[in-house]
Short mmCIF file of C-alpha atoms and ligand atoms in Angstrom, two decimals:
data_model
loop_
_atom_site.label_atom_id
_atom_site.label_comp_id
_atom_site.label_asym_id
_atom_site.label_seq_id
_atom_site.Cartn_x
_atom_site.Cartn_y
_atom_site.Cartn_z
CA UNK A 1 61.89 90.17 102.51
CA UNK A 2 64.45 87.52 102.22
CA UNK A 3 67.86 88.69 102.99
CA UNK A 4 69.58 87.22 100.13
CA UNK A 5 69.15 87.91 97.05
CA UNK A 6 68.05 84.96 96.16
CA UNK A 7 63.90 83.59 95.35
CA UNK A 8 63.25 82.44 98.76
CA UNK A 9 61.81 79.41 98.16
CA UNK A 10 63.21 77.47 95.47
CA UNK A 11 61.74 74.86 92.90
CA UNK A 12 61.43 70.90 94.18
CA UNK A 13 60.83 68.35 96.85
CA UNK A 14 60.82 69.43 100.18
CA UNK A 15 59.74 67.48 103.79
CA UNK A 16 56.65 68.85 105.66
CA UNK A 17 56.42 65.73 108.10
CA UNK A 18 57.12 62.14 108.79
CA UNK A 19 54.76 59.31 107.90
CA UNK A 20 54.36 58.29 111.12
CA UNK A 21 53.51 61.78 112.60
CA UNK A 22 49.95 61.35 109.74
CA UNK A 23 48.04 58.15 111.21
CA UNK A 24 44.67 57.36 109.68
CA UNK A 25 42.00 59.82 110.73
CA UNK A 26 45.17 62.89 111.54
CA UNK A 27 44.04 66.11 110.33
CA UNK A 28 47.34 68.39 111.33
CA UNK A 29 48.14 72.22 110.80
CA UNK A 30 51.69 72.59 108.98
CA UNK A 31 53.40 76.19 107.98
CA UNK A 32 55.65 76.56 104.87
CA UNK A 33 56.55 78.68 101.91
CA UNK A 34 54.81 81.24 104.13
CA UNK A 35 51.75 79.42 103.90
CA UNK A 36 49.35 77.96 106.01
CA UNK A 37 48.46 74.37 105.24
CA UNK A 38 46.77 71.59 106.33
CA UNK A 39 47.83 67.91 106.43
CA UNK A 40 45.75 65.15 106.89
CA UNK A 41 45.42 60.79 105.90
CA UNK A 42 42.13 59.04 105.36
CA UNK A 43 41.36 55.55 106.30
CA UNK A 44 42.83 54.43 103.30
CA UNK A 45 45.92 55.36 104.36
CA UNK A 46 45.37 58.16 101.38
CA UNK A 47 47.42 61.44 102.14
CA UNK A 48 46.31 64.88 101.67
CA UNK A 49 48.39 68.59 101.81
CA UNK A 50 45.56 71.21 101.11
CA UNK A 51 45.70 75.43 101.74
CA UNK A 52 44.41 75.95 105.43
CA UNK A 53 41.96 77.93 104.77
CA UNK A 54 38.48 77.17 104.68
CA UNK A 55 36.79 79.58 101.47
CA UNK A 56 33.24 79.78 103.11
CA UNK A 57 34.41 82.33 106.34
CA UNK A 58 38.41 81.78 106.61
CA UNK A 59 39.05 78.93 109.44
CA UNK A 60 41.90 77.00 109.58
CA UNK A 61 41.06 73.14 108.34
CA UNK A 62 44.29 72.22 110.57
CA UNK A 63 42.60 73.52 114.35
CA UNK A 64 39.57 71.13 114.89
CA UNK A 65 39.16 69.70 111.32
CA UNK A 66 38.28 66.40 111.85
CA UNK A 67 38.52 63.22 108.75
CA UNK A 68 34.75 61.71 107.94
CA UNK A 69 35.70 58.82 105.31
CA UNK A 70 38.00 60.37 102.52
CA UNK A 71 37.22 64.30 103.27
CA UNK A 72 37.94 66.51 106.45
CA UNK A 73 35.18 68.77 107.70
CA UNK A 74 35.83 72.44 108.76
CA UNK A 75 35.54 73.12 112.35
CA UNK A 76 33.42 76.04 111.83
CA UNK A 77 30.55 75.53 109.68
CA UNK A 78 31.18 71.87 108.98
CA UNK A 79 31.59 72.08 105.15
CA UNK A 80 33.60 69.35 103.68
CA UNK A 81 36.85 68.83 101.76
CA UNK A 82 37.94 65.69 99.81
CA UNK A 83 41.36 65.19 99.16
CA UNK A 84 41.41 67.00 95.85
CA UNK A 85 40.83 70.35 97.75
CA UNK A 86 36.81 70.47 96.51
CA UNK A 87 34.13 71.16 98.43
CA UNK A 88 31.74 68.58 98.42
CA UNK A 89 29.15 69.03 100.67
CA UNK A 90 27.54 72.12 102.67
CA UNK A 91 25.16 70.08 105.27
CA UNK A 92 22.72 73.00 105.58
CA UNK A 93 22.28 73.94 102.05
CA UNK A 94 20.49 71.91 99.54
CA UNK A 95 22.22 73.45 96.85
CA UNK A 96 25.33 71.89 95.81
CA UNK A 97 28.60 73.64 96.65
CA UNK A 98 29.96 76.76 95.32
CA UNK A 99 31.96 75.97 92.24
CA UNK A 100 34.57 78.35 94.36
CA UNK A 101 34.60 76.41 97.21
CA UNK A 102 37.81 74.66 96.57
CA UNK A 103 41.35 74.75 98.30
CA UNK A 104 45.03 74.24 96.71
CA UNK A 105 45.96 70.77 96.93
CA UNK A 106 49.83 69.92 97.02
CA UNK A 107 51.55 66.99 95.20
CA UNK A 108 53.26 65.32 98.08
CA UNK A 109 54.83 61.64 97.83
CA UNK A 110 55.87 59.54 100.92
CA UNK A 111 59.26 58.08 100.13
CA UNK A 112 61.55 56.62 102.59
CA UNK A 113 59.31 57.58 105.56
CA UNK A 114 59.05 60.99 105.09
CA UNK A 115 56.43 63.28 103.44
CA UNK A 116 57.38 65.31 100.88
CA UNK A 117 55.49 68.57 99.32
CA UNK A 118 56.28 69.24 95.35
CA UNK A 119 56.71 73.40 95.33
CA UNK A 120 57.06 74.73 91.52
CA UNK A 121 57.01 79.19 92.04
CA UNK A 122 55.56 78.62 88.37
CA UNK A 123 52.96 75.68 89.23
CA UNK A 124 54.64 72.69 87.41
CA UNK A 125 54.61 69.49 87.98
CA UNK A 126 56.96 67.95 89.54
CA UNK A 127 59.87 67.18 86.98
CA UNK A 128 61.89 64.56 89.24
CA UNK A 129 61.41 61.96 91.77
CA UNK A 130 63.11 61.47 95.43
CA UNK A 131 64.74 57.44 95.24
CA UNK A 132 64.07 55.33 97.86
CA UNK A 133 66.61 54.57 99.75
CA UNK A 134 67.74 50.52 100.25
CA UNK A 135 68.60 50.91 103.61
CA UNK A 136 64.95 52.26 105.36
CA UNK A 137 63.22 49.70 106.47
CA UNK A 138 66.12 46.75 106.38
CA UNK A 139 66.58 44.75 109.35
CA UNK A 140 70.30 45.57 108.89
CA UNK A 141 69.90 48.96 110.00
CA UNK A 142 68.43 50.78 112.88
CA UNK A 143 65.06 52.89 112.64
CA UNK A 144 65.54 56.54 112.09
CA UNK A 145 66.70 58.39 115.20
CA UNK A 146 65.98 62.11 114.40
CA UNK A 147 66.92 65.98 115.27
CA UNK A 148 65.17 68.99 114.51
CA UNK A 149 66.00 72.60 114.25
CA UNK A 150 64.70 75.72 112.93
CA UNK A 151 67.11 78.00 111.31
CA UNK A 152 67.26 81.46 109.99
CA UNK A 153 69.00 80.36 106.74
CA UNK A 154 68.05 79.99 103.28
CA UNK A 155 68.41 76.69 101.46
CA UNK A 156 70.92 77.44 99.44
CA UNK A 157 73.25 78.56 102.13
CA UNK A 158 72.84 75.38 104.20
CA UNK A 159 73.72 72.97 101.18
CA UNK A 160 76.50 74.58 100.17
CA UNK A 161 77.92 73.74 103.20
CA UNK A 162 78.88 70.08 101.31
CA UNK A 163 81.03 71.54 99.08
CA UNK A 164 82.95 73.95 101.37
CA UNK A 165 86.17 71.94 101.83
CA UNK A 166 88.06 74.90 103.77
CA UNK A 167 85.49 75.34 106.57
CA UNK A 168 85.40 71.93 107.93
CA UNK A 169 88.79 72.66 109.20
CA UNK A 170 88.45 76.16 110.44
CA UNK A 171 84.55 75.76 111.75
CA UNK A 172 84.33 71.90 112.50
CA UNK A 173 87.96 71.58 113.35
CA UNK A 174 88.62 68.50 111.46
CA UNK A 175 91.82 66.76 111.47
CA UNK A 176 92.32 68.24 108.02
CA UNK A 177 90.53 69.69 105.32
CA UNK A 178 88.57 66.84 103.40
CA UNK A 179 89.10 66.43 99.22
CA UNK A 180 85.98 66.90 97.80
CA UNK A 181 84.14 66.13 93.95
CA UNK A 182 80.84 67.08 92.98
CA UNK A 183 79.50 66.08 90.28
CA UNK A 184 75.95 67.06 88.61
CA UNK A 185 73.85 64.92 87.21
CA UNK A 186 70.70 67.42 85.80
CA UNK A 187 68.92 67.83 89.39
CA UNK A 188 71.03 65.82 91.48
CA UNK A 189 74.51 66.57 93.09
CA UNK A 190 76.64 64.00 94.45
CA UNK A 191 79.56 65.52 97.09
CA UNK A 192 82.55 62.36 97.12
CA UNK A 193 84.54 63.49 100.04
CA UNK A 194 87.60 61.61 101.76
CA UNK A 195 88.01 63.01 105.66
CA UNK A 196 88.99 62.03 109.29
CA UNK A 197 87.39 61.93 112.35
CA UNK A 198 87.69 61.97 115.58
CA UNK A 199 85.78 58.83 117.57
CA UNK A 200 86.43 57.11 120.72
CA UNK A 201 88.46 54.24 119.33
CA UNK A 202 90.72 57.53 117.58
CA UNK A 203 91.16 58.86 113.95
CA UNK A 204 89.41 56.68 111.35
CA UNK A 205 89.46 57.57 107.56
CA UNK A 206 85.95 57.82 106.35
CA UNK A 207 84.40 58.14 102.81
CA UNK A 208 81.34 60.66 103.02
CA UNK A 209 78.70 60.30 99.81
CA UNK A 210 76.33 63.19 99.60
CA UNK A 211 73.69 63.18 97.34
CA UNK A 212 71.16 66.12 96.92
CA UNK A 213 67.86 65.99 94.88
CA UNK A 214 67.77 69.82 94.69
CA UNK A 215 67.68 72.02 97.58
CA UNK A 216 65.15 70.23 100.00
CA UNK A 217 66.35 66.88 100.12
CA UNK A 218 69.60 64.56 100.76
CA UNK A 219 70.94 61.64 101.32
CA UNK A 220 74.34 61.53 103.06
CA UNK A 221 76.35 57.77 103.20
CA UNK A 222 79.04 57.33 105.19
CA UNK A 223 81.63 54.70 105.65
CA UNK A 224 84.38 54.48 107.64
CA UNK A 225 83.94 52.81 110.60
CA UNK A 226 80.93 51.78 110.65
CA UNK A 227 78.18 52.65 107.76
CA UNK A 228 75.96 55.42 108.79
CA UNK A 229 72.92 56.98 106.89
CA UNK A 230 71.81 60.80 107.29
CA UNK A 231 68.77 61.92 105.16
CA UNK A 232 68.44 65.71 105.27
CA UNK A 233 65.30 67.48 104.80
CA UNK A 234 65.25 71.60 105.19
CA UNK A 235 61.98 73.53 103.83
CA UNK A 236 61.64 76.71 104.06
CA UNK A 237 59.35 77.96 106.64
CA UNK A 238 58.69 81.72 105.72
CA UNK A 239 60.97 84.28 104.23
CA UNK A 240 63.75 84.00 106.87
CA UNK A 241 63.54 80.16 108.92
CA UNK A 242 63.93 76.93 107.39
CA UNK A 243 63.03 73.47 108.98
CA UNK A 244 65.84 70.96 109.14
CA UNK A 245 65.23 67.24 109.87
CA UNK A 246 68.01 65.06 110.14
CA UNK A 247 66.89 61.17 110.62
CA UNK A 248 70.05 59.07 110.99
CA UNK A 249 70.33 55.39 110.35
CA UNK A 250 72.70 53.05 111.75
CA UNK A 251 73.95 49.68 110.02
CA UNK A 252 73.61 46.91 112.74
CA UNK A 253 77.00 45.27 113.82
CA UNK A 254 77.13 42.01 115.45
CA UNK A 255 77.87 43.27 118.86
CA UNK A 256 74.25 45.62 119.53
CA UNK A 257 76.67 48.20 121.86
CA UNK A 258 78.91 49.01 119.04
CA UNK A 259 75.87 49.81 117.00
CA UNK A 260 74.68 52.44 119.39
CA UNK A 261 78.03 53.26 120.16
CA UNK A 262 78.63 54.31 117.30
CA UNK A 263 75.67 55.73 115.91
CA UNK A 264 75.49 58.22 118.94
CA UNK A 265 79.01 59.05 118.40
CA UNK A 266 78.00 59.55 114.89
CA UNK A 267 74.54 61.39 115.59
CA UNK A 268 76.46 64.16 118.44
CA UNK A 269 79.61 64.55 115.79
CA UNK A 270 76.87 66.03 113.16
CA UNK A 271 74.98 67.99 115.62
CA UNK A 272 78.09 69.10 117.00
CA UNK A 273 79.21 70.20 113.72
CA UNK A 274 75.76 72.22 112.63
CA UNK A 275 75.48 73.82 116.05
CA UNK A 276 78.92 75.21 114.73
CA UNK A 277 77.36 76.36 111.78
CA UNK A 278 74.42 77.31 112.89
CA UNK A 279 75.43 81.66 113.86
CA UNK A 280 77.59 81.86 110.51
CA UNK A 281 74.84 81.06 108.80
CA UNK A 282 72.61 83.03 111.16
CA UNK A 283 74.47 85.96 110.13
CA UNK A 284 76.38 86.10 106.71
CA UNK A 285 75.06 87.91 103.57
CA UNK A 286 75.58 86.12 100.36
CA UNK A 287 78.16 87.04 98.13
CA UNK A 288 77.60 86.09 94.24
CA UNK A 289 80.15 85.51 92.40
CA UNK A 290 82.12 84.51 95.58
CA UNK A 291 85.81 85.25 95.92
CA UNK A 292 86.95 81.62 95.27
CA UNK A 293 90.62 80.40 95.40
CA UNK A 294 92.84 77.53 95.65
CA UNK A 295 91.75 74.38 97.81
CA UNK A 296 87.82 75.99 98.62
CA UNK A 297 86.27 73.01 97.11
CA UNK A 298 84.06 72.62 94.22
CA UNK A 299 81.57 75.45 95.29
CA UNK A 300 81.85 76.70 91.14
CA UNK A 301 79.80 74.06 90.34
CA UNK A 302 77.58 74.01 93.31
CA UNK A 303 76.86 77.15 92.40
CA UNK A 304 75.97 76.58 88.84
CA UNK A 305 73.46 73.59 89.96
CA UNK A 306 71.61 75.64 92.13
CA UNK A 307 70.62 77.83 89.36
CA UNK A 308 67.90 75.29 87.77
CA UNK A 309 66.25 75.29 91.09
CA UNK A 310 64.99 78.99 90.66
CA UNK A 311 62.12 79.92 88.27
CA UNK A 312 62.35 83.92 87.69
CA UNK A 313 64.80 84.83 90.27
CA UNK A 314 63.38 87.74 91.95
CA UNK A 315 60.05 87.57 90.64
CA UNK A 316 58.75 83.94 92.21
CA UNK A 317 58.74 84.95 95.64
CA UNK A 318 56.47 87.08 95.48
CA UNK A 319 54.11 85.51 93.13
CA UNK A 320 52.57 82.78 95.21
CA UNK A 321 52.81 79.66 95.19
CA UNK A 322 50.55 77.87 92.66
CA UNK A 323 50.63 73.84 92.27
CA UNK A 324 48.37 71.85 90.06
CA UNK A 325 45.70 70.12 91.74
CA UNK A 326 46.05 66.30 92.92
S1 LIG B 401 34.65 78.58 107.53
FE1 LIG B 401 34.73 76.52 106.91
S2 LIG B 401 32.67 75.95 106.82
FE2 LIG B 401 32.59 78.05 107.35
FE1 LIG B 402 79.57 72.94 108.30
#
Protein backbone atom coordinates (compact mmCIF):
# COMPACT_ATOMS: atom_id res chain seq x y z
CA UNK A 1 0.00 0.00 0.00
CA UNK A 2 0.81 3.54 -0.64
CA UNK A 3 2.03 5.33 2.34
CA UNK A 4 -0.03 8.33 2.05
CA UNK A 5 -3.21 8.51 2.23
CA UNK A 6 -3.69 9.54 -0.84
CA UNK A 7 -5.07 7.31 -4.42
CA UNK A 8 -1.71 6.44 -5.59
CA UNK A 9 -1.97 7.17 -8.91
CA UNK A 10 -3.85 10.12 -9.77
CA UNK A 11 -6.08 11.18 -12.84
CA UNK A 12 -4.11 12.75 -16.17
CA UNK A 13 -1.17 12.92 -18.46
CA UNK A 14 1.80 11.34 -17.46
CA UNK A 15 5.41 10.53 -19.52
CA UNK A 16 6.26 6.82 -20.16
CA UNK A 17 9.18 7.65 -22.71
CA UNK A 18 10.73 9.99 -25.16
CA UNK A 19 9.96 9.97 -28.87
CA UNK A 20 13.15 9.29 -29.80
CA UNK A 21 13.67 6.27 -27.42
CA UNK A 22 10.27 4.56 -29.99
CA UNK A 23 11.92 4.42 -33.63
CA UNK A 24 9.91 2.67 -36.32
CA UNK A 25 9.85 -1.07 -35.86
CA UNK A 26 10.66 -0.54 -31.48
CA UNK A 27 8.61 -2.86 -29.61
CA UNK A 28 9.80 -1.84 -25.78
CA UNK A 29 8.67 -3.19 -22.24
CA UNK A 30 7.62 -0.09 -19.92
CA UNK A 31 6.29 -0.46 -16.06
CA UNK A 32 3.71 1.99 -14.56
CA UNK A 33 0.64 2.38 -12.44
CA UNK A 34 1.87 -1.04 -11.31
CA UNK A 35 1.37 -2.35 -14.59
CA UNK A 36 3.18 -4.03 -17.10
CA UNK A 37 2.99 -2.50 -20.55
CA UNK A 38 4.24 -2.60 -23.75
CA UNK A 39 5.31 0.24 -26.09
CA UNK A 40 5.88 0.01 -29.52
CA UNK A 41 5.75 2.47 -33.27
CA UNK A 42 4.89 1.02 -36.64
CA UNK A 43 6.35 2.09 -39.87
CA UNK A 44 4.02 4.73 -40.03
CA UNK A 45 5.50 6.31 -37.42
CA UNK A 46 1.97 5.20 -35.61
CA UNK A 47 2.45 4.76 -31.73
CA UNK A 48 1.07 2.12 -29.62
CA UNK A 49 0.88 1.65 -25.39
CA UNK A 50 -0.93 -1.80 -24.99
CA UNK A 51 -1.16 -4.21 -21.47
CA UNK A 52 1.99 -6.59 -21.65
CA UNK A 53 0.44 -9.41 -21.53
CA UNK A 54 -0.24 -11.68 -24.20
CA UNK A 55 -4.16 -13.39 -23.39
CA UNK A 56 -3.39 -16.74 -25.25
CA UNK A 57 -0.57 -18.19 -22.37
CA UNK A 58 0.65 -14.84 -20.45
CA UNK A 59 4.07 -13.59 -22.24
CA UNK A 60 5.21 -10.34 -22.12
CA UNK A 61 4.64 -8.49 -25.77
CA UNK A 62 7.64 -6.12 -24.52
CA UNK A 63 10.62 -9.25 -24.31
CA UNK A 64 10.99 -10.46 -28.00
CA UNK A 65 7.78 -8.94 -29.55
CA UNK A 66 8.77 -7.95 -32.71
CA UNK A 67 6.52 -5.09 -35.25
CA UNK A 68 5.25 -6.95 -38.73
CA UNK A 69 3.53 -3.85 -40.61
CA UNK A 70 1.03 -2.10 -38.13
CA UNK A 71 0.78 -5.11 -35.38
CA UNK A 72 3.52 -6.70 -33.04
CA UNK A 73 3.67 -10.46 -32.80
CA UNK A 74 4.07 -12.30 -29.41
CA UNK A 75 7.30 -13.96 -28.88
CA UNK A 76 5.76 -17.07 -27.80
CA UNK A 77 3.20 -18.40 -29.99
CA UNK A 78 3.41 -15.68 -32.60
CA UNK A 79 -0.21 -14.35 -32.35
CA UNK A 80 -0.63 -10.85 -33.43
CA UNK A 81 -1.67 -7.46 -32.02
CA UNK A 82 -2.66 -4.31 -33.98
CA UNK A 83 -2.45 -1.17 -32.40
CA UNK A 84 -5.97 -1.16 -31.04
CA UNK A 85 -4.97 -4.03 -28.61
CA UNK A 86 -7.03 -6.87 -30.93
CA UNK A 87 -5.91 -9.90 -31.87
CA UNK A 88 -5.89 -10.33 -35.37
CA UNK A 89 -4.39 -13.26 -36.44
CA UNK A 90 -3.45 -16.81 -34.80
CA UNK A 91 -1.05 -18.29 -37.74
CA UNK A 92 -1.87 -21.91 -36.81
CA UNK A 93 -5.53 -21.73 -36.46
CA UNK A 94 -7.89 -21.27 -39.26
CA UNK A 95 -10.41 -19.99 -37.12
CA UNK A 96 -10.42 -16.40 -36.58
CA UNK A 97 -9.28 -15.06 -33.20
CA UNK A 98 -10.91 -15.35 -29.94
CA UNK A 99 -13.27 -12.46 -29.53
CA UNK A 100 -11.17 -12.36 -25.99
CA UNK A 101 -8.04 -12.09 -27.41
CA UNK A 102 -7.61 -8.43 -26.96
CA UNK A 103 -5.23 -6.23 -24.73
CA UNK A 104 -5.86 -2.61 -23.03
CA UNK A 105 -4.74 -0.03 -25.28
CA UNK A 106 -3.66 3.43 -23.68
CA UNK A 107 -4.44 6.93 -25.10
CA UNK A 108 -0.98 8.34 -25.32
CA UNK A 109 -0.13 11.68 -27.37
CA UNK A 110 3.47 12.76 -28.32
CA UNK A 111 3.74 16.44 -27.53
CA UNK A 112 6.87 18.31 -27.27
CA UNK A 113 9.04 15.17 -27.69
CA UNK A 114 7.84 13.21 -25.11
CA UNK A 115 5.24 10.39 -24.87
CA UNK A 116 2.58 10.75 -22.78
CA UNK A 117 0.02 7.92 -21.33
CA UNK A 118 -3.75 9.32 -20.49
CA UNK A 119 -4.53 7.35 -16.89
CA UNK A 120 -8.37 8.00 -15.77
CA UNK A 121 -8.79 5.34 -12.17
CA UNK A 122 -12.49 5.59 -13.64
CA UNK A 123 -11.62 4.95 -17.51
CA UNK A 124 -12.39 8.45 -19.01
CA UNK A 125 -11.19 10.03 -21.58
CA UNK A 126 -8.89 12.26 -21.37
CA UNK A 127 -10.56 15.71 -20.38
CA UNK A 128 -7.44 18.07 -21.21
CA UNK A 129 -4.59 18.40 -23.48
CA UNK A 130 -0.63 18.93 -22.72
CA UNK A 131 0.35 22.49 -25.02
CA UNK A 132 3.15 22.37 -27.02
CA UNK A 133 5.65 24.22 -26.05
CA UNK A 134 7.20 27.20 -28.63
CA UNK A 135 10.52 26.67 -27.67
CA UNK A 136 11.14 22.57 -28.66
CA UNK A 137 12.35 22.32 -31.70
CA UNK A 138 13.48 26.24 -32.37
CA UNK A 139 16.83 26.84 -33.59
CA UNK A 140 17.02 29.42 -30.75
CA UNK A 141 17.29 26.91 -28.21
CA UNK A 142 19.36 23.91 -27.49
CA UNK A 143 17.99 20.18 -27.78
CA UNK A 144 16.81 18.69 -24.58
CA UNK A 145 19.65 17.66 -22.27
CA UNK A 146 17.98 15.27 -19.73
CA UNK A 147 18.21 13.60 -16.01
CA UNK A 148 16.50 10.80 -14.65
CA UNK A 149 15.69 9.52 -11.26
CA UNK A 150 13.51 7.15 -9.56
CA UNK A 151 12.01 8.24 -6.38
CA UNK A 152 10.08 6.83 -3.55
CA UNK A 153 7.56 9.74 -3.54
CA UNK A 154 4.13 10.22 -4.55
CA UNK A 155 3.14 12.86 -7.07
CA UNK A 156 1.59 14.99 -5.07
CA UNK A 157 4.43 15.40 -2.69
CA UNK A 158 6.97 16.24 -5.41
CA UNK A 159 4.76 19.14 -6.96
CA UNK A 160 4.06 20.71 -4.06
CA UNK A 161 7.43 21.40 -3.78
CA UNK A 162 6.57 24.73 -6.24
CA UNK A 163 4.60 26.25 -3.88
CA UNK A 164 6.70 25.74 -0.71
CA UNK A 165 8.24 29.23 -0.42
CA UNK A 166 9.89 28.49 3.16
CA UNK A 167 11.92 25.43 2.12
CA UNK A 168 13.91 26.85 -0.63
CA UNK A 169 15.70 28.72 2.01
CA UNK A 170 16.09 26.15 4.68
CA UNK A 171 16.59 22.95 2.12
CA UNK A 172 18.06 24.70 -1.09
CA UNK A 173 19.70 27.45 0.82
CA UNK A 174 18.67 30.23 -1.35
CA UNK A 175 19.71 33.69 -0.87
CA UNK A 176 16.22 34.27 0.48
CA UNK A 177 12.96 32.85 0.48
CA UNK A 178 11.29 33.46 -3.05
CA UNK A 179 7.49 35.33 -3.25
CA UNK A 180 5.38 33.05 -4.76
CA UNK A 181 1.47 33.17 -6.63
CA UNK A 182 -0.35 30.35 -7.86
CA UNK A 183 -3.01 30.64 -9.56
CA UNK A 184 -5.56 27.83 -10.93
CA UNK A 185 -6.91 27.79 -13.96
CA UNK A 186 -9.44 24.36 -13.86
CA UNK A 187 -6.47 21.70 -14.43
CA UNK A 188 -3.61 23.84 -14.71
CA UNK A 189 -1.49 25.67 -11.99
CA UNK A 190 0.79 28.36 -12.75
CA UNK A 191 3.62 29.02 -9.69
CA UNK A 192 4.93 33.09 -10.48
CA UNK A 193 7.92 33.16 -8.28
CA UNK A 194 10.59 36.09 -7.91
CA UNK A 195 14.12 34.49 -6.37
CA UNK A 196 17.99 34.74 -6.45
CA UNK A 197 20.60 32.65 -7.34
CA UNK A 198 23.74 31.93 -6.99
CA UNK A 199 25.88 31.60 -10.57
CA UNK A 200 29.38 32.13 -11.44
CA UNK A 201 29.07 35.72 -12.62
CA UNK A 202 27.20 36.16 -8.71
CA UNK A 203 23.55 36.83 -7.52
CA UNK A 204 21.15 37.43 -10.42
CA UNK A 205 17.36 38.08 -9.83
CA UNK A 206 15.40 35.57 -11.75
CA UNK A 207 11.63 35.21 -12.55
CA UNK A 208 10.66 31.37 -12.32
CA UNK A 209 7.11 30.45 -14.30
CA UNK A 210 5.81 27.06 -13.38
CA UNK A 211 3.09 25.67 -15.03
CA UNK A 212 1.55 22.19 -14.16
CA UNK A 213 -1.07 20.29 -16.30
CA UNK A 214 -2.05 18.15 -13.28
CA UNK A 215 0.24 16.01 -11.43
CA UNK A 216 2.38 14.33 -14.27
CA UNK A 217 3.43 17.09 -16.26
CA UNK A 218 5.21 20.72 -16.18
CA UNK A 219 6.62 23.21 -17.73
CA UNK A 220 9.03 25.42 -15.74
CA UNK A 221 10.36 29.03 -17.59
CA UNK A 222 12.92 30.80 -16.27
CA UNK A 223 14.46 34.13 -16.85
CA UNK A 224 16.99 35.81 -15.32
CA UNK A 225 20.06 35.53 -16.80
CA UNK A 226 19.68 33.75 -19.41
CA UNK A 227 16.15 31.97 -20.44
CA UNK A 228 16.10 28.40 -19.47
CA UNK A 229 13.33 25.72 -20.08
CA UNK A 230 12.68 22.62 -17.64
CA UNK A 231 9.77 20.25 -18.62
CA UNK A 232 9.04 17.86 -15.75
CA UNK A 233 7.56 14.56 -16.20
CA UNK A 234 7.08 12.13 -12.89
CA UNK A 235 4.69 8.91 -13.32
CA UNK A 236 4.18 6.81 -10.94
CA UNK A 237 5.90 3.59 -11.17
CA UNK A 238 4.11 1.25 -8.57
CA UNK A 239 2.65 2.04 -5.22
CA UNK A 240 5.83 3.60 -3.70
CA UNK A 241 8.53 4.96 -6.84
CA UNK A 242 7.80 7.50 -9.28
CA UNK A 243 9.84 8.25 -12.53
CA UNK A 244 11.11 11.79 -12.89
CA UNK A 245 12.44 13.17 -16.22
CA UNK A 246 13.73 16.46 -16.33
CA UNK A 247 14.75 17.61 -20.11
CA UNK A 248 16.20 21.12 -19.92
CA UNK A 249 16.41 23.57 -22.75
CA UNK A 250 18.72 26.30 -23.18
CA UNK A 251 18.03 29.65 -25.24
CA UNK A 252 21.12 30.13 -27.56
CA UNK A 253 23.21 33.37 -26.84
CA UNK A 254 25.46 34.80 -29.32
CA UNK A 255 28.62 33.68 -27.72
CA UNK A 256 28.01 29.36 -27.94
CA UNK A 257 30.22 29.14 -24.34
CA UNK A 258 27.84 31.25 -22.48
CA UNK A 259 25.07 29.04 -23.71
CA UNK A 260 26.57 25.96 -22.19
CA UNK A 261 27.85 27.89 -19.53
CA UNK A 262 25.03 28.61 -18.44
CA UNK A 263 22.78 25.92 -19.09
CA UNK A 264 25.13 23.51 -17.07
CA UNK A 265 25.19 25.95 -14.35
CA UNK A 266 21.52 25.91 -14.69
CA UNK A 267 21.08 21.99 -15.22
CA UNK A 268 23.64 21.12 -11.73
CA UNK A 269 21.70 24.14 -9.67
CA UNK A 270 18.30 21.95 -10.20
CA UNK A 271 19.84 18.66 -9.63
CA UNK A 272 21.60 20.08 -6.84
CA UNK A 273 18.48 21.29 -5.43
CA UNK A 274 16.29 17.81 -5.88
CA UNK A 275 19.17 15.70 -4.61
CA UNK A 276 18.35 17.99 -1.52
CA UNK A 277 14.97 17.00 -1.63
CA UNK A 278 15.21 13.86 -2.55
CA UNK A 279 15.47 11.96 1.59
CA UNK A 280 12.68 14.50 2.88
CA UNK A 281 10.63 13.30 0.55
CA UNK A 282 12.00 9.78 0.92
CA UNK A 283 10.82 9.91 4.34
CA UNK A 284 7.92 12.32 5.44
CA UNK A 285 4.27 11.20 5.98
CA UNK A 286 1.69 13.54 4.71
CA UNK A 287 -0.09 15.69 6.88
CA UNK A 288 -3.73 16.92 5.62
CA UNK A 289 -4.82 19.76 6.59
CA UNK A 290 -1.17 20.92 7.07
CA UNK A 291 -0.20 23.29 9.86
CA UNK A 292 0.15 26.38 7.57
CA UNK A 293 1.31 29.88 8.76
CA UNK A 294 2.61 33.13 7.77
CA UNK A 295 5.08 33.39 4.67
CA UNK A 296 4.70 29.21 3.68
CA UNK A 297 3.53 30.09 0.31
CA UNK A 298 0.38 29.43 -1.43
CA UNK A 299 0.30 25.61 -0.58
CA UNK A 300 -3.87 26.34 0.42
CA UNK A 301 -4.53 26.44 -2.95
CA UNK A 302 -2.15 23.87 -4.17
CA UNK A 303 -3.81 21.83 -2.10
CA UNK A 304 -7.29 22.50 -3.23
CA UNK A 305 -6.13 21.87 -7.07
CA UNK A 306 -4.88 18.66 -6.43
CA UNK A 307 -8.18 17.48 -5.35
CA UNK A 308 -9.75 17.24 -9.07
CA UNK A 309 -6.94 14.98 -9.91
CA UNK A 310 -8.37 12.07 -7.69
CA UNK A 311 -11.46 10.02 -8.73
CA UNK A 312 -12.78 8.15 -5.39
CA UNK A 313 -9.98 8.80 -3.11
CA UNK A 314 -9.28 5.59 -1.53
CA UNK A 315 -11.20 3.47 -3.67
CA UNK A 316 -9.23 4.02 -7.31
CA UNK A 317 -6.17 2.44 -6.36
CA UNK A 318 -7.23 -0.46 -5.98
CA UNK A 319 -9.66 -0.74 -8.73
CA UNK A 320 -7.44 -1.04 -11.76
CA UNK A 321 -6.77 0.89 -14.14
CA UNK A 322 -9.30 0.86 -17.02
CA UNK A 323 -8.83 3.27 -20.24
CA UNK A 324 -11.02 3.26 -23.27
CA UNK A 325 -9.62 1.64 -26.17
CA UNK A 326 -7.64 3.69 -29.00
S1 LIG B 1 1.38 -16.27 -25.21
FE1 LIG B 1 1.23 -14.88 -26.84
S2 LIG B 1 0.82 -16.15 -28.51
FE2 LIG B 1 0.88 -17.53 -26.85
FE1 LIG C 1 12.82 21.64 -3.24
Amino acid sequence: MSRLPLPRYPNGWFQVAYSDEVPAGAVLPLKYFGKDLVIFRDEDGVLAVLDAHCPHLGAHLGYGGRMEGKCVRCPFHAWLYDASGKCVSVPYSDKAPPARAKVRAWTVREVNGLVMVWHHAEGIEPTFEIPVNAEYGSDDWTPYEKARWKIKTHNQEMAENAVDSAHFHYVHGTVERPTSQATVDGVVLRVLSQTRMRTPMGKVSGTVESISHGFGYSVTRFTGIVDTLLAAGVTAIDEDYVDVRFSFMVRKQVDRAVTSTVGEHFMAEIKRQLAQDIPIWENKIYIDPPLVVDNDGPIGIFRRWTKQFYSEPGAAASRGLPVTAG
